[in-house]
Short mmCIF file of C-alpha atoms in Angstrom, two decimals:
data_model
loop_
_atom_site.label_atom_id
_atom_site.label_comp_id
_atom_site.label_asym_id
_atom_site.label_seq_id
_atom_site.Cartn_x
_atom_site.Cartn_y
_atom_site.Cartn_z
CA UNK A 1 117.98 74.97 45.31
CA UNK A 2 117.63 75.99 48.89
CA UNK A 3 117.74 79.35 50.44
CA UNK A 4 120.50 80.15 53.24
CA UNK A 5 121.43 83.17 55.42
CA UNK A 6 125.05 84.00 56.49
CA UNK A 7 125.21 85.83 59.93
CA UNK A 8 128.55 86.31 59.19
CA UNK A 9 130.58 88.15 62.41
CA UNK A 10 129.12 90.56 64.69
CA UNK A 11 130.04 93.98 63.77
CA UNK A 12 130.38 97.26 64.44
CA UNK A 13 126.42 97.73 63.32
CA UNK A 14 125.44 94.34 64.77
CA UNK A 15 124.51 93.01 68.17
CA UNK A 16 123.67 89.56 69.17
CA UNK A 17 119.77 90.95 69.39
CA UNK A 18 120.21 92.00 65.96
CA UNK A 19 121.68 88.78 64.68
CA UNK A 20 118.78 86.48 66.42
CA UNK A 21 115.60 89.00 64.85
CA UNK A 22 116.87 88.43 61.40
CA UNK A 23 117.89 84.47 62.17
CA UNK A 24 114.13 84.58 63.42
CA UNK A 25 112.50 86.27 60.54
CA UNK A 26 115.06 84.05 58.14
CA UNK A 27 113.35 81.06 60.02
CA UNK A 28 109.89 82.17 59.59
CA UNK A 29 110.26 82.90 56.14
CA UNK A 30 111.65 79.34 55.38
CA UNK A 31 115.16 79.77 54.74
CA UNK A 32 117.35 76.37 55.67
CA UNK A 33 119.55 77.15 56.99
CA UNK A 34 121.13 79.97 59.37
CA UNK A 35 125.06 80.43 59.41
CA UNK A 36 127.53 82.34 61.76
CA UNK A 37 131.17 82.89 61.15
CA UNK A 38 134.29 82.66 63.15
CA UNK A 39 137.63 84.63 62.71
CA UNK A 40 139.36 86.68 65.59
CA UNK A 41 136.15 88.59 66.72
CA UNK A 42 133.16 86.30 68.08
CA UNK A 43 132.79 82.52 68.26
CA UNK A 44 130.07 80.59 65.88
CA UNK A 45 129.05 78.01 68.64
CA UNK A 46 128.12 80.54 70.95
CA UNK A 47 126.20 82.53 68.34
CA UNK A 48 124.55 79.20 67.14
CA UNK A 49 123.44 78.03 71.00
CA UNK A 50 122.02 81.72 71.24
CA UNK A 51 119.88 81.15 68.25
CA UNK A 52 119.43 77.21 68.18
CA UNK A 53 117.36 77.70 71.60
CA UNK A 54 115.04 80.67 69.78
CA UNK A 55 113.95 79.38 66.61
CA UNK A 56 111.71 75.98 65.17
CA UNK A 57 112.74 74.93 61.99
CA UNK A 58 116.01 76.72 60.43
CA UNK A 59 119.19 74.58 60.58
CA UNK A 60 121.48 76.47 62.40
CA UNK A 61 125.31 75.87 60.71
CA UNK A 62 128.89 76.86 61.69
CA UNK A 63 130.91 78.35 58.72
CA UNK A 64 133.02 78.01 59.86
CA UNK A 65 134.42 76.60 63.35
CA UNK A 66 138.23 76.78 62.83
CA UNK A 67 140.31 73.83 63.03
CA UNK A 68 143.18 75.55 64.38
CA UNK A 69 141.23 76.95 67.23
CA UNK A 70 140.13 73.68 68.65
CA UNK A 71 141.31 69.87 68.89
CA UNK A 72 139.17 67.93 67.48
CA UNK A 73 137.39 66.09 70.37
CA UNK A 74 136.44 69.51 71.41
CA UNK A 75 134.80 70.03 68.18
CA UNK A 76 132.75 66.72 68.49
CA UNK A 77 131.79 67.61 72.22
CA UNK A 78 130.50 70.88 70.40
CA UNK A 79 129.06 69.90 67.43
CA UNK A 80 127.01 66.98 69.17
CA UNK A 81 126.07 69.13 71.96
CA UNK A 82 124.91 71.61 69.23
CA UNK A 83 122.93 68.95 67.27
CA UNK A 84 121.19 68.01 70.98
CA UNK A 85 120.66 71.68 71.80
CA UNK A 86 118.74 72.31 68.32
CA UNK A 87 117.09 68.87 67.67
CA UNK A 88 118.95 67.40 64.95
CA UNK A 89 118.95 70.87 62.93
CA UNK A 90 123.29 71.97 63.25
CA UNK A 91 125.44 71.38 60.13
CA UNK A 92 129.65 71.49 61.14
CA UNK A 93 131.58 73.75 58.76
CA UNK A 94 135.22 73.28 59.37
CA UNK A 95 138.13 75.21 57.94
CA UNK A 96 141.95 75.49 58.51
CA UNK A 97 141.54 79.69 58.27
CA UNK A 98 144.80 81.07 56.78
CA UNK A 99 148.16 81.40 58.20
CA UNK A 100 148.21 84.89 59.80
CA UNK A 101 144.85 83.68 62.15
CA UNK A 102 146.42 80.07 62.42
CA UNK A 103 149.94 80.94 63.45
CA UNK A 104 149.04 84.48 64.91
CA UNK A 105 145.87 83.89 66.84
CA UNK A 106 145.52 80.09 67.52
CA UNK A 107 149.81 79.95 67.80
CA UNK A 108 148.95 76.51 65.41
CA UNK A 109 151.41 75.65 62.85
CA UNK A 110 149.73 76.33 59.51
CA UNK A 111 151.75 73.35 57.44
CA UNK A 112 150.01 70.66 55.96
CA UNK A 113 146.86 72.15 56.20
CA UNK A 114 144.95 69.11 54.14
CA UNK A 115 146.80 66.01 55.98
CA UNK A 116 145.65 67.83 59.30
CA UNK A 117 141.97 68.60 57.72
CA UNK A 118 141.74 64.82 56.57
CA UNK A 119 142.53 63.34 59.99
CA UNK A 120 140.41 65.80 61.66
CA UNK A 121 137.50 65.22 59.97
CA UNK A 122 138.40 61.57 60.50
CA UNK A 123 138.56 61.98 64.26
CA UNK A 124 135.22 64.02 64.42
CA UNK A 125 133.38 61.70 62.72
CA UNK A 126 134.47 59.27 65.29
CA UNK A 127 133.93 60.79 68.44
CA UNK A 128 130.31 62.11 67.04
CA UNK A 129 129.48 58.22 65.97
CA UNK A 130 130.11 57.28 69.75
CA UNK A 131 133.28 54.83 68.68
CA UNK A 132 136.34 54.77 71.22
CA UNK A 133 138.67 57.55 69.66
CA UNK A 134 141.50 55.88 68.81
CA UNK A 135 143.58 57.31 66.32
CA UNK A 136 147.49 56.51 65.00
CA UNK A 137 148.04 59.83 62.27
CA UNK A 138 150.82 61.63 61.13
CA UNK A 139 149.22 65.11 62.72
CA UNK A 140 147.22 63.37 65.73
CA UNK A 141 147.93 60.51 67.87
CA UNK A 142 145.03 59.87 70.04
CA UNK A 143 145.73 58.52 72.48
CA UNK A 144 148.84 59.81 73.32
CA UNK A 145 151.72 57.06 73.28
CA UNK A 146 153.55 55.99 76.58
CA UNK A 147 151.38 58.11 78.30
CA UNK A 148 147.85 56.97 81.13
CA UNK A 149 145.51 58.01 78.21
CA UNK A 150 142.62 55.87 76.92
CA UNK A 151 140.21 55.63 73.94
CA UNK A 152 137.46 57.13 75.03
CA UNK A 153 133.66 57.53 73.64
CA UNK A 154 131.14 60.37 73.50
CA UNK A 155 129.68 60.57 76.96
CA UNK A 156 126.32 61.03 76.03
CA UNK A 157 123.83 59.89 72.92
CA UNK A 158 123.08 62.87 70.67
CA UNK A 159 120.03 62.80 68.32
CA UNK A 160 122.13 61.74 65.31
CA UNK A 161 125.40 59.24 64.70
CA UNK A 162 126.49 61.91 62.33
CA UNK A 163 126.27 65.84 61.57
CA UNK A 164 126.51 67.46 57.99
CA UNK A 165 130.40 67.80 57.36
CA UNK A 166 130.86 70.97 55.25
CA UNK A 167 134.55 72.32 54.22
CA UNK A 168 135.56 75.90 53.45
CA UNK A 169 137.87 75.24 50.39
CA UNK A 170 139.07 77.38 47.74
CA UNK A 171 142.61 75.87 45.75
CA UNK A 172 141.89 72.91 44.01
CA UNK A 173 143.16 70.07 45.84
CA UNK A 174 140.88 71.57 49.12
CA UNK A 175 138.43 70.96 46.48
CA UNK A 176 139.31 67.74 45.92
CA UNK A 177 139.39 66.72 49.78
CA UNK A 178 135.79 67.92 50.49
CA UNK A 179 134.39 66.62 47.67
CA UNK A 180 135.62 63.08 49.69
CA UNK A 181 135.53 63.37 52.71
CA UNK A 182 132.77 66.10 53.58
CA UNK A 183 128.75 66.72 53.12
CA UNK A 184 129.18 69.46 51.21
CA UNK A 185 131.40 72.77 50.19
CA UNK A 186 131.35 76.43 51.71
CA UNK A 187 131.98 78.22 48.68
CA UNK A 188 133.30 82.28 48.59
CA UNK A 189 133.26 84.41 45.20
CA UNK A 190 131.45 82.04 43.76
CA UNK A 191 130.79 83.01 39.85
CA UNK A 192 127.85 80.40 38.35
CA UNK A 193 129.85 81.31 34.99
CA UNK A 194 132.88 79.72 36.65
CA UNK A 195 131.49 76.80 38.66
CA UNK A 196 132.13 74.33 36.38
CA UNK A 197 136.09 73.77 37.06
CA UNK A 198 135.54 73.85 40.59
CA UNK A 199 132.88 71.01 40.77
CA UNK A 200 135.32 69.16 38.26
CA UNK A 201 137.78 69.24 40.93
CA UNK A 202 135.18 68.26 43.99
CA UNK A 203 134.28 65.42 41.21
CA UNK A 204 137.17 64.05 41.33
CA UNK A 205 137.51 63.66 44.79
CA UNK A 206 133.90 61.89 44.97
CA UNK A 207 134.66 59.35 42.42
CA UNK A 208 137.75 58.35 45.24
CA UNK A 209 135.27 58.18 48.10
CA UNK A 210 132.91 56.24 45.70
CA UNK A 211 130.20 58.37 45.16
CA UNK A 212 128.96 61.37 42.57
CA UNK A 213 127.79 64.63 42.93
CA UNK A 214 124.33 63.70 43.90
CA UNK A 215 123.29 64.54 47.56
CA UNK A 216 126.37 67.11 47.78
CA UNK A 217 125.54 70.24 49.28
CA UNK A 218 127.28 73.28 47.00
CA UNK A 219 126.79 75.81 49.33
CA UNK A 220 128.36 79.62 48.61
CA UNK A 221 127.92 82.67 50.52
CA UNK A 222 126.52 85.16 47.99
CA UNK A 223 126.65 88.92 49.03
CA UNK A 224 123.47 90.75 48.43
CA UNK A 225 122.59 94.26 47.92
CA UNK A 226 119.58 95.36 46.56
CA UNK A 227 118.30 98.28 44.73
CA UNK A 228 117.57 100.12 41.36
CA UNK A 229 121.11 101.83 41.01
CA UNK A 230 123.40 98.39 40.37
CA UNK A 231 126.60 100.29 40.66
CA UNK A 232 125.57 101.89 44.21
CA UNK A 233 124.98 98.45 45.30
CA UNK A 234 128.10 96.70 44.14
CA UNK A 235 129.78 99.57 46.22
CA UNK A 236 128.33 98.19 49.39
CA UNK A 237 130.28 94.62 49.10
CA UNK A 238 133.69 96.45 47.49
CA UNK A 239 135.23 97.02 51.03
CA UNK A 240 134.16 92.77 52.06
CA UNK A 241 136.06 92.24 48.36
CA UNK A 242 139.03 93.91 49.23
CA UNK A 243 139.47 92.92 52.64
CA UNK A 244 139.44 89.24 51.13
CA UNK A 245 141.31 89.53 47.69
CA UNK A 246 143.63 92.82 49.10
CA UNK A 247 144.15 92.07 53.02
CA UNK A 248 143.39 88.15 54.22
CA UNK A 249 146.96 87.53 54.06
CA UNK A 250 150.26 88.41 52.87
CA UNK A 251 151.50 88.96 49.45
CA UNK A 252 152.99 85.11 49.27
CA UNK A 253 150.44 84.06 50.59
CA UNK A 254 146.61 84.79 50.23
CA UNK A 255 143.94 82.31 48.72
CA UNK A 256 141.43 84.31 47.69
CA UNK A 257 143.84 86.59 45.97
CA UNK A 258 144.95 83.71 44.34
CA UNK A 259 140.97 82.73 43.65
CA UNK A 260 140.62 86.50 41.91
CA UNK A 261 143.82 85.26 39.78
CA UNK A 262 142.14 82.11 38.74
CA UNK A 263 138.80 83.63 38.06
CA UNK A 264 140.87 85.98 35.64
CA UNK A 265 141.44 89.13 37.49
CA UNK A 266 145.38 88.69 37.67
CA UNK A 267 146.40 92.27 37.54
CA UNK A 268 143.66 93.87 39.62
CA UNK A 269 143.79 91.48 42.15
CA UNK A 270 147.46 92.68 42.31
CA UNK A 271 146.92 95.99 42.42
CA UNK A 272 143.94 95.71 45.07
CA UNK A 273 146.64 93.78 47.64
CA UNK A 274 148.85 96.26 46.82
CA UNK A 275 146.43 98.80 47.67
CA UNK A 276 145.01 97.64 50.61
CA UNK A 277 148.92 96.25 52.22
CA UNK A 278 149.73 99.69 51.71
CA UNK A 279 146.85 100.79 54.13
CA UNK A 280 145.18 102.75 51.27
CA UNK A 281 142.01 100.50 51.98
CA UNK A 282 139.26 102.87 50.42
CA UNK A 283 141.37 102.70 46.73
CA UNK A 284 141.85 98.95 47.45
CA UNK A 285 138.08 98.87 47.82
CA UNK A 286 137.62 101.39 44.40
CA UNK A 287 139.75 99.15 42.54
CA UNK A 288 137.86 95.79 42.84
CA UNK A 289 136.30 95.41 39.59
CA UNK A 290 132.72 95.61 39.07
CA UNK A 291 132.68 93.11 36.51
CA UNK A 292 134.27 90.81 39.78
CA UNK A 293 131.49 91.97 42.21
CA UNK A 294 128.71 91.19 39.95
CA UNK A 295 129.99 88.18 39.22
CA UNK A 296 129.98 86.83 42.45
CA UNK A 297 127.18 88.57 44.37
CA UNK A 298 123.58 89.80 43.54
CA UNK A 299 122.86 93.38 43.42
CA UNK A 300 120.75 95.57 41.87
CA UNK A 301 116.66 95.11 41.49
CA UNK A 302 114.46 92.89 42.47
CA UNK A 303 114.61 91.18 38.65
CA UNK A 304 117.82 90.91 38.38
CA UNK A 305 118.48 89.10 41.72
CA UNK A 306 115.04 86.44 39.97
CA UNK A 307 117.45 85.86 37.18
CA UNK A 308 120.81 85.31 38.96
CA UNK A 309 119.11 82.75 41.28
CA UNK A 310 118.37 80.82 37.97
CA UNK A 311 121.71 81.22 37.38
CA UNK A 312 123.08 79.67 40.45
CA UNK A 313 120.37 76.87 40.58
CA UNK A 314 121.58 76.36 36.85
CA UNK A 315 125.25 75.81 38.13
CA UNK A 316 124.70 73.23 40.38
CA UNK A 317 124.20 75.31 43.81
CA UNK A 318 122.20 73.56 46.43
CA UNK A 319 121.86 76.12 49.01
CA UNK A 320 122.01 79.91 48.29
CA UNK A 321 123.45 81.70 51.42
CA UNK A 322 122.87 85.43 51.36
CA UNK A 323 124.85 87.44 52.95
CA UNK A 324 123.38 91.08 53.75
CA UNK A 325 125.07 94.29 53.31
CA UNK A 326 122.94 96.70 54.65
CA UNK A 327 123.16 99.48 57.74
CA UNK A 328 120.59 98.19 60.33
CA UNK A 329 118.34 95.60 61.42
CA UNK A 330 115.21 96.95 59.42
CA UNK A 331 116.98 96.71 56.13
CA UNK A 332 118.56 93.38 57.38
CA UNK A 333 114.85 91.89 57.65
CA UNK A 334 113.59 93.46 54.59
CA UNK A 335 116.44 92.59 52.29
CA UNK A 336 115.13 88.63 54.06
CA UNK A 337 112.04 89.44 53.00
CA UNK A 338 112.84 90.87 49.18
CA UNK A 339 115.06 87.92 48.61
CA UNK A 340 112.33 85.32 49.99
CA UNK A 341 110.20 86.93 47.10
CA UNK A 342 112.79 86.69 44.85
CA UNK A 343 113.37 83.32 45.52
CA UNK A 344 109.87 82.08 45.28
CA UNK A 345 109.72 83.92 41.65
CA UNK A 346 112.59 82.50 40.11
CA UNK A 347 110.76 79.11 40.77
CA UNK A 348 114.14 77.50 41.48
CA UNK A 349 112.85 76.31 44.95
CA UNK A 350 112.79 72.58 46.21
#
């Protein structure tokens, strides 16, 4: 198993200075891989040239650039330009985002959103490989009929014919489509005790591309908090719970609510939407089970963060992306460093 780091979004205790001196110590530590996240707030490809130009080694990876937000030439230009800028070290996470962002932000239809992911992978893959972009789908037409457009090719030669594809999928049949079309799978509240249906689902969709498992990156964002008092931590990552499982969405409509349901948590995952819809976000955030949090994150000491790396080596995790909840750059670096430690103990390391 590898060891990643999730930038995530800047925020309200972040700057962009803050976010490069922990991608920097991340790199010198070894870690394999640096992420940065996209919603409504900052942009991952301008976080990713920021830090792609001032580090050496660390694979700097969009999780994810939204397909809604960009066609998907654009992405190609971007993710090419990306791979040039850091010397064959970017990885493309794609993801459809949800229908609030989609429809509300991006003004993008939200319907369909695995025909559109298929085709846009297919179109990405295209324009990075240098082939004329010609395309006849159901969701793109490239190019355009009846009108002066022509197939055209990537107009210059970067390092690589193709980048790591990675999908952000949660339902099943998302599952399914990155396990066949992708490089690997941007995983969130990921529970080793649960992994096993979803790789049965991202199974099934590598036995249709004709391949297995092996060489698939399983890739979650873990939330990490560590310290002696586990329940202290575990309150650190309740408000990022019940934004996701209360507020990314509406009550018809929210996928990792519907991921809390599936992982068992049917009636407080309920009760934390209906919390946190009603704008009573600090009980939204009390009500998130700890049982749920510990599950899917690693908190508490040193020890127990060795152990649950065994555990998510053991599921079938090939790179471990922590995510740090913690108040300032110093304990950003030094959670780094503590989980580095960690990581070399549990002796999971390739």
């Amino acid at each position: 198993m590898r060891l990643g780091f999730s930038l995530g979004y800047q925020t309200s205790w972040t700057t962009p200075a803050d976010h490069l001196a922990m991608a920097q110590e991340a790199d010198r530590l070894g870690y394999s891989v640096v992420w940065a996240a996209e919603a409504y707030g900052s942009d991952s490809p301008t976080m990713l040239a920021w830090i792609a130009g001032q580090t050496e080694r660390i694979d700097i990876g969009a999780a994810v650039m939204q397909i809604p937000a960009r066609s998907p030439a654009m992405t190609a230009m971007t993710a090419a330009t990306l791979d040039t800028l850091s010397g064959g070290r970017f990885r493309l996470g794609l993801g459809v985002s949800g229908p609030q962002v989609s429809e509300g932000w991006h003004g993008v239809r939200f319907a369909q959103p695995l025909g559109r992911t298929r085709e846009y992978v297919d179109i990405v893959k295209l324009a990075i490989a240098r082939k004329p972009v010609a395309y006849d789908g159901r969701h793109y037409q490239l190019p355009l009929p009846d009108g002066p457009g022509k197939a055209l090719r990537l107009g210059f030669h970067p390092p690589r014919g193709a980048v790591p594809i990675y999908l952000a999928a949660v339902g099943p049949k998302n599952l399914e489509l990155a396990g066949e079309i992708a490089d690997g799978w941007l995983a969130i509240f990921f529970a080793p005790d649960a992994a096993g249906e979803h790789l049965r689902h991202i199974e099934h969709g590598r036995a249709r591309s004709g391949a297995g498992l092996t060489g698939f990156d399983v890739c979650p964002t873990v939330p990490v908090a560590i310290g002696d008092d586990v329940a202290a931590c575990a309150d650190l990552i309740r408000p990022y719970a019940a934004l996701y499982v209360g507020g990314m969405g509406s009550r018809e409509q929210n996928f990792y609510n519907q991921l809390a349901v599936r992982m068992g948590y049917g009636a407080e995952a309920k009760r934390v939407q209906d919390l946190y819809l009603d704008r009573k976000v600090r009980d939204a955030a009390a009500a998130v089970p700890q049982e749920f949090i510990e599950r899917t994150s690693l908190v508490g000491p040193k020890d127990k963060i060795i152990e649950r790396m065994r555990e998510y080596a053991a599921a079938g995790v090939g790179t471990l992306s922590v995510a740090l909840y913690v108040g300032d750059r110093e304990s950003g670096i030094a959670t780094l460093r503590t989980v580095a430690e960690a990581y070399e103990a549990s002796g999971v390391a390739e």
